[in-house]
């Protein structure tokens, strides 16, 4: 494994020749982006169509107490017009979205830019008819179907702020998000087929709306035609309405700094935060990173297998590709249905040129054996990408050999919901890769490694610490919805003057960055970001649970698994059936992605004398790493640790 990680994969020569950016150009552009950010980003901003061009470029400060991020602040544009209308003159008949349904027997759809324009306009008119106005919030709780993209773009067209909630979240989680952003409307579908099974989205939305204002309307896309309950006056049949409204809808001029969307993400404490992204800076950054990181060329078919419920789907299924006039593929299903060859069957069928997925999917498919890949024609693939969690060198090498067949550069892209787009990633024509390293910063991004104890910048090339960013970039989040204070505290308080990522990082002697994982109480489970505090609060909400502490532990396929230590109420006996009950409970409180992989009954939790749970110790026990427990002398009752270890060992 160590050897694999140390192998350098040079840029294939033929790739460099045709690439947008080769090594010399990367060096030159990177330098320019740091020396003269206004000049550099001023130029890059021109990749969009502006209704009123900006005269200012960067106006940002990371100073704690005064954090303020603005880019292109006096520019006026419309994001949907940039993703659709401006392409009509040259690409009206080009496919904008390829839709591949869950069931491979059902026909795929090819939606042209002309059709996309009409669908989005009609959808926007449906929203307007419901009284949705500029600045209003719209929650989108949808399957991976084209209507999800229409809904997002329709909001952008009329200046409404969308907040997509992943369809795997439970009614409670959905209700919390609807209430936090004060949404006027929820857009959902009847049911969502995935892997041959259906999720009842509309009935989840019904359950969520019981906890929301009765003014919230529910717009339903009848996707499968399955029967659902229907509340007259509240529920709206989107497709029927779309057929009756006008096919055109003017794109509303928006300020560059007007919010485009809110996306809830987990942090180390409290409830998920509503990450707010802007219109202008976000789109410049999404479009630019999509073009350069994937070396996207006109006519290529690009496939990002993420869900639109995550930031990856926002930036690299919808906004980045469409801003670039690309053909973007949307897949409704899962990698293992009807069999473990589905991803590769789709690459073959739709002649995919760039494929972008999560390490967890690669590991799961790797476990099924290479025959599932080998039987498909993957000769159209030019580049592969990964995102969401560190990739282990074995998975990287398998991806390279079996999917890329040794021809395709792999871009391991490090970024976050908060960053809007790629921050550290190889540019495929410029930067040699190493399995497991995200390599070098994108243009305008200045990563620094800080000493976690005192926050000073570690300037030696080869070093290790926590990852922070020195200056702003256009795709940076602007605030936490409704709580600018929390935004500042989360990202700018601990290490003054920097944006703190929450990730640990090593820089090697070549200046390549290796992300080592979160250093806070956030875990990455199958590439899904989860706050341990959220799972804990779900657990303690159960009547039989007195206390709970949740940590991540290494999991062979998921990357990290969820390990829950649970202390029961007095008089409640632990049992396997109670374990299943608690698992089911967390599924309904948050969603299936938060279900604990392991529950350990804990008669007591290790706490300091001031009552703080020592998670470091719990992490070590979950990892079966008892030798490195460190200092336990500050514990109120050190004997609980022995007891936990004994229980852990007994379970084998
Ligand atoms: C992790 C997903 C290692 C990291 C775009 C980060 C990664 C968190 C990588 C953000 C990568 C993302 N290598 N770790 N290439 N990409 N991460 O907000 O811990 O869902 O902080 O955004 O995922 O997750 P989020």
XYZ file of C-alpha atoms and ligand atoms in Angstrom, residues 265 310-312 356 386-391 412-418 424 438 501-503 515-518 524 527-529, ligand 1:
56
model
C -24.520 20.544 5.966
C -25.228 17.278 -2.082
C -23.001 20.136 -3.147
C -21.237 17.907 -5.671
C -16.695 11.554 -11.345
C -13.110 11.212 -7.061
C -14.563 13.305 -4.285
C -15.942 13.251 -0.779
C -13.376 11.409 1.304
C -9.771 10.321 1.161
C -9.226 7.560 -1.402
C -8.752 13.442 -6.575
C -10.628 16.637 -5.781
C -10.634 18.021 -2.253
C -13.327 20.552 -1.482
C -16.370 21.098 0.720
C -19.967 22.281 0.710
C -18.548 25.543 2.032
C -7.049 21.146 -4.105
C -5.217 15.669 -3.905
C -11.474 23.670 6.849
C -11.878 21.174 9.692
C -9.587 18.738 7.864
C -5.978 15.098 3.217
C -5.945 12.933 6.330
C -9.608 13.348 7.333
C -11.647 15.516 9.655
C -17.599 10.959 6.297
C -18.866 10.119 1.294
C -21.901 11.548 3.150
C -21.055 14.144 5.687
C -13.958 15.332 2.794
C -17.990 17.280 -0.496
C -10.219 13.674 1.150
C -13.253 16.309 3.708
C -17.447 17.958 -1.741
C -14.128 17.542 3.607
C -12.233 14.766 1.068
C -15.503 16.952 3.502
C -12.109 14.936 -0.336
C -16.483 17.839 2.825
C -10.942 14.387 -0.961
C -13.957 15.866 0.328
N -10.037 13.777 -0.180
N -11.294 14.149 1.791
N -10.747 14.463 -2.278
N -13.195 15.618 -0.752
N -13.397 15.346 1.433
O -19.146 19.196 2.492
O -13.249 15.785 5.011
O -19.978 16.921 1.748
O -14.005 18.404 4.700
O -18.321 18.243 0.423
O -15.317 15.746 2.744
O -17.696 17.170 2.604
P -18.872 17.895 1.851
